[in-house]
Short mmCIF file of C-alpha atoms in Angstrom, two decimals:
data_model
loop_
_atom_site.label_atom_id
_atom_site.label_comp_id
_atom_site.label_asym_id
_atom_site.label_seq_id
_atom_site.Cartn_x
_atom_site.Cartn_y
_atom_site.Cartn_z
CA UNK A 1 -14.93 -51.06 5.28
CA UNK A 2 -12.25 -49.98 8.25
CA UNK A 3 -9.93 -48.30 4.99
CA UNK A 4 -13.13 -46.17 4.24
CA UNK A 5 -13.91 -45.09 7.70
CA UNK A 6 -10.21 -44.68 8.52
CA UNK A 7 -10.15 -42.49 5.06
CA UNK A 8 -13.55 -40.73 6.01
CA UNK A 9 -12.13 -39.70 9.61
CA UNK A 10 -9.03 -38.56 7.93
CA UNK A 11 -10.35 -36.42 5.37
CA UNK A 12 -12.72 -34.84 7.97
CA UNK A 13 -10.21 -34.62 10.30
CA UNK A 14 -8.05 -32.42 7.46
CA UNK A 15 -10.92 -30.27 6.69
CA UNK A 16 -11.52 -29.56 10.56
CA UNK A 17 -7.47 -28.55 10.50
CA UNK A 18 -7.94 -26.65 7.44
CA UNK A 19 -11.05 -24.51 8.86
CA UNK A 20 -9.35 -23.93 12.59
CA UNK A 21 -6.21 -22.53 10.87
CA UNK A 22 -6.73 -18.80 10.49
CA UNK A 23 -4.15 -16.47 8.44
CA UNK A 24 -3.47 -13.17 10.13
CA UNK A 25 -2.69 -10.64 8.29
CA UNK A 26 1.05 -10.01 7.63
CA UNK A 27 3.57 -7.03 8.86
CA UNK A 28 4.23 -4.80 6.08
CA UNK A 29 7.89 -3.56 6.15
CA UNK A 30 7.99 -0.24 8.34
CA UNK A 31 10.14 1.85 5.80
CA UNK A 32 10.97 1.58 2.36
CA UNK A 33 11.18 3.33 -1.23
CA UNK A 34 9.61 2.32 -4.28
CA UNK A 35 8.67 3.82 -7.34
CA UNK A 36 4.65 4.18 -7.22
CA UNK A 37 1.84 4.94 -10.42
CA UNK A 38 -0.88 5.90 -8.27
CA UNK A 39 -4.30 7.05 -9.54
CA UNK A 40 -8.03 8.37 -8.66
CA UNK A 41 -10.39 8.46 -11.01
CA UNK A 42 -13.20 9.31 -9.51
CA UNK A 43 -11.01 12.64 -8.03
CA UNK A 44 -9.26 12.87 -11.20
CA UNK A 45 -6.19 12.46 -9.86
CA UNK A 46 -3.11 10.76 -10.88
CA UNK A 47 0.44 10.61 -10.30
CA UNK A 48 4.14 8.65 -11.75
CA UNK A 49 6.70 9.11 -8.44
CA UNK A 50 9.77 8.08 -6.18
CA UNK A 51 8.04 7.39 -2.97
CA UNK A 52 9.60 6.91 0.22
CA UNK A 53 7.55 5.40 3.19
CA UNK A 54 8.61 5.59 6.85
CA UNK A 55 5.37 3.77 9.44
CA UNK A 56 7.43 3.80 12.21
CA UNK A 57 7.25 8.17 12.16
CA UNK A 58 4.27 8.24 10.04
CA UNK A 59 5.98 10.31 7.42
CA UNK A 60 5.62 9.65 3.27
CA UNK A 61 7.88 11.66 0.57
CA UNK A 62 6.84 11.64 -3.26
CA UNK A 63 8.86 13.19 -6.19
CA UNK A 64 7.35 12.60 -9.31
CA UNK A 65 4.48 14.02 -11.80
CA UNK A 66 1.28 14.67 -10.28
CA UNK A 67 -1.94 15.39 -12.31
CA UNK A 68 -5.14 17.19 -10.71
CA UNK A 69 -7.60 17.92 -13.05
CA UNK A 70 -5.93 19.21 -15.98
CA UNK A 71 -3.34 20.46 -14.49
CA UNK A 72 0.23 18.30 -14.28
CA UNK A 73 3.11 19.67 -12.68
CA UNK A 74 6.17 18.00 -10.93
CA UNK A 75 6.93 18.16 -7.43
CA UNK A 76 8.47 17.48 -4.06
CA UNK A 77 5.97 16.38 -1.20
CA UNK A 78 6.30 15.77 2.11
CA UNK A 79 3.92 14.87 4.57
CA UNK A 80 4.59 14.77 8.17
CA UNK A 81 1.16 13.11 9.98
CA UNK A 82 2.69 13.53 13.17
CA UNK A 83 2.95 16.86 12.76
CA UNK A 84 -0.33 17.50 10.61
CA UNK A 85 2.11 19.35 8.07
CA UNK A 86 2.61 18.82 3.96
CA UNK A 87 5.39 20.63 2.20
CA UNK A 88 4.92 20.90 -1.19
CA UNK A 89 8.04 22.12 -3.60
CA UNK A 90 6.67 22.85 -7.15
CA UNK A 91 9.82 22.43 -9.92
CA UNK A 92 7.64 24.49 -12.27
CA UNK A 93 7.12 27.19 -10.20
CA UNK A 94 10.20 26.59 -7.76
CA UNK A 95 7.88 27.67 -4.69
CA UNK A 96 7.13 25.78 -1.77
CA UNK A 97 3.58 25.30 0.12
CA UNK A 98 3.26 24.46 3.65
CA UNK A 99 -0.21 23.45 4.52
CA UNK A 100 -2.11 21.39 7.25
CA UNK A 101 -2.88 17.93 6.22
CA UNK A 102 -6.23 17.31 4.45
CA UNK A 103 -6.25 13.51 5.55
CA UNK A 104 -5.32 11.21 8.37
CA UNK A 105 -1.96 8.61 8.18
CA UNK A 106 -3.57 5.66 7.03
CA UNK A 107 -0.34 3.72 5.68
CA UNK A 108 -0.05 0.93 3.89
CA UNK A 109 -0.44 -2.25 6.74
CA UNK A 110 -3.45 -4.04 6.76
CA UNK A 111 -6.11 -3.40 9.26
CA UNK A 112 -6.68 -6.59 12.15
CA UNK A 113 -10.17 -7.01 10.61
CA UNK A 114 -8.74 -7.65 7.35
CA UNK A 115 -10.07 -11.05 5.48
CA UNK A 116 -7.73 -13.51 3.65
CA UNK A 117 -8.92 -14.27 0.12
CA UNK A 118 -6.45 -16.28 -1.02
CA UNK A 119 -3.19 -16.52 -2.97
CA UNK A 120 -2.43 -15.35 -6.57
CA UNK A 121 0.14 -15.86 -8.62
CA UNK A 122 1.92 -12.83 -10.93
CA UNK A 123 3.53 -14.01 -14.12
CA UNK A 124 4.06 -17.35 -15.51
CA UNK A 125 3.11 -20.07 -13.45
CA UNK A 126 4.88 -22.35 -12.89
CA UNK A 127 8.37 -21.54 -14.69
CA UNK A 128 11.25 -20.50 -12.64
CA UNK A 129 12.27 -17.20 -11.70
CA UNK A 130 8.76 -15.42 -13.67
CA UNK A 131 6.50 -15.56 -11.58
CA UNK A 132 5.39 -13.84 -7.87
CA UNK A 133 3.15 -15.34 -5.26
CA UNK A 134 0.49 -12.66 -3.84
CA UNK A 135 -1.36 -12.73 -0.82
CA UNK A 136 -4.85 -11.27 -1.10
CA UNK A 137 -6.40 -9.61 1.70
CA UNK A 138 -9.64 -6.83 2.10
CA UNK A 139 -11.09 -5.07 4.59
CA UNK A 140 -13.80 -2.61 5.73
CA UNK A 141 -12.30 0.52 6.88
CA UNK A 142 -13.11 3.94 7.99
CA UNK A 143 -11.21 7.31 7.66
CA UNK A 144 -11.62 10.88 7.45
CA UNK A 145 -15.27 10.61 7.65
CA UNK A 146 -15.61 7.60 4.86
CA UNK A 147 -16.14 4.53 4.82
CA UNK A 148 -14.33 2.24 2.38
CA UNK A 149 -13.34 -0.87 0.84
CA UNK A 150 -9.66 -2.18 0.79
CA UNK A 151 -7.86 -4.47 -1.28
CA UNK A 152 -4.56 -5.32 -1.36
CA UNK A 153 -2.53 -7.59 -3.22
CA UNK A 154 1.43 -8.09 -0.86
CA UNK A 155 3.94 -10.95 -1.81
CA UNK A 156 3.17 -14.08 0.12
CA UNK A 157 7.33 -13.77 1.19
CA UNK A 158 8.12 -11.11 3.50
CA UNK A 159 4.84 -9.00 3.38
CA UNK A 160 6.06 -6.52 0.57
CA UNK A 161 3.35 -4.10 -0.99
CA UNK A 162 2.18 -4.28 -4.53
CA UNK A 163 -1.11 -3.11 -4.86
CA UNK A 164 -3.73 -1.40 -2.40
CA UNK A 165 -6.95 -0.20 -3.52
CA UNK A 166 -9.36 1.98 -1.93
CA UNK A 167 -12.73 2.35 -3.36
CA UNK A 168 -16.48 4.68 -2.11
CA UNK A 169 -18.64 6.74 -4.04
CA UNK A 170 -16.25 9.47 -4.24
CA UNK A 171 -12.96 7.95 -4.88
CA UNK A 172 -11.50 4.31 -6.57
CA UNK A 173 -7.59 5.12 -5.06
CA UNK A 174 -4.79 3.14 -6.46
CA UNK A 175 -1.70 2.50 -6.14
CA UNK A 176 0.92 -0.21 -7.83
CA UNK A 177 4.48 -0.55 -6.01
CA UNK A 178 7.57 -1.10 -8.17
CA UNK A 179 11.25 -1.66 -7.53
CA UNK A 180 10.56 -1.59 -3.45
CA UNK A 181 13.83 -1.25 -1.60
CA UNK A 182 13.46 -2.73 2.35
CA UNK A 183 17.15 -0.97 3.15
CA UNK A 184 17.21 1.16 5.90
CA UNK A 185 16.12 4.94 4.90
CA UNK A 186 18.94 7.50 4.23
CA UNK A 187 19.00 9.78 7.13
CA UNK A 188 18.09 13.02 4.25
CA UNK A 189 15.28 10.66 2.88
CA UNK A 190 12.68 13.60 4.88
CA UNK A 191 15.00 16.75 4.46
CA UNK A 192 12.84 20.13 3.97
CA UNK A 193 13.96 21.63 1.20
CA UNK A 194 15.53 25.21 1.85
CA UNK A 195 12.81 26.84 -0.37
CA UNK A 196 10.28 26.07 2.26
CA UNK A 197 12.22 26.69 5.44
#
């Protein structure tokens, strides 16, 4: 009788311990380049690049394919949130657009209100060396006058992107992170390209 009250306190005393520990959300690296398929159905909208992300001056380069609508082309963006500017260097055309930002910096971090939902593993469980554990995390967020759902799926070690999904009426955003690079940026990694100087 004392082994089953000892064992009763002890597995409620676990599941008290279990319930008070809280996960916080993790740090996502500040800068870093990856290569990046990111899509939006709902706005038609898809594009195969070489991204390059710097938090820390809220700044994001792509160089890749971008589709719109039916139209594809390949080019050289840069947008500057601090300074509300895009620069956008068509190959095709081999002109360059400076515009004002249509959107806010929104990044790639979690929000503080985001929710844990658990753990997932990528690959082949349980064999060496194939697999990846994933921490799961959403989150209620608002931006440019919208209100949306976030998901986003970063490795359990070191906090490293390899999903986020952004989903309203109007758009289903995502983006899937390959080959990400945490080495400090090259100091060109945000040079203007003379055609739009």
């Amino acid at each position: 009788m004392k082994l089953i009250i000892v064992l009763l306190v002890s597995i409620f005393g676990f599941l008290l311990f279990v319930e008070a520990t809280e996960v916080k959300p993790c740090k996502v690296p500040s800068q870093w380049t990856a290569n990046v398929y990111d899509r939006d159905d709902k706005a038609k909208y898809r594009s195969r690049a070489e991204l390059t992300y710097d938090a820390v001056n809220r700044r994001i380069r792509k160089i890749g394919i971008e589709k719109i609508g039916e139209f594809a082309d390949y080019v050289d963006s840069i947008l500057l949130y601090n300074e509300n500017i895009e620069y956008r260097y068509s190959y095709t055309t081999k002109k360059c657009q400076k515009s004002t930002l249509k959107n806010n910096w929104l990044g790639f971090d979690l929000p503080q209100n985001a929710s844990y939902y658990g753990e997932q593993t990528i690959g082949l469980t349980g064999a060496n060396d194939s697999s990846l554990v994933a921490s799961v995390w959403g989150a209620s967020i608002h931006t440019d006058g919208q209100n949306f759902e976030l998901l986003s799926l970063l490795s359990k070690t070191n906090c490293v992107p390899i999903t986020f999904y952004l989903d309203n009426d109007l758009h289903n955003y995502q983006a899937f992170f390959f080959n990400v690079n945490g080495k400090p940026l090259d100091s060109e990694a945000f040079a203007i390209r003379s055609e739009c100087l």
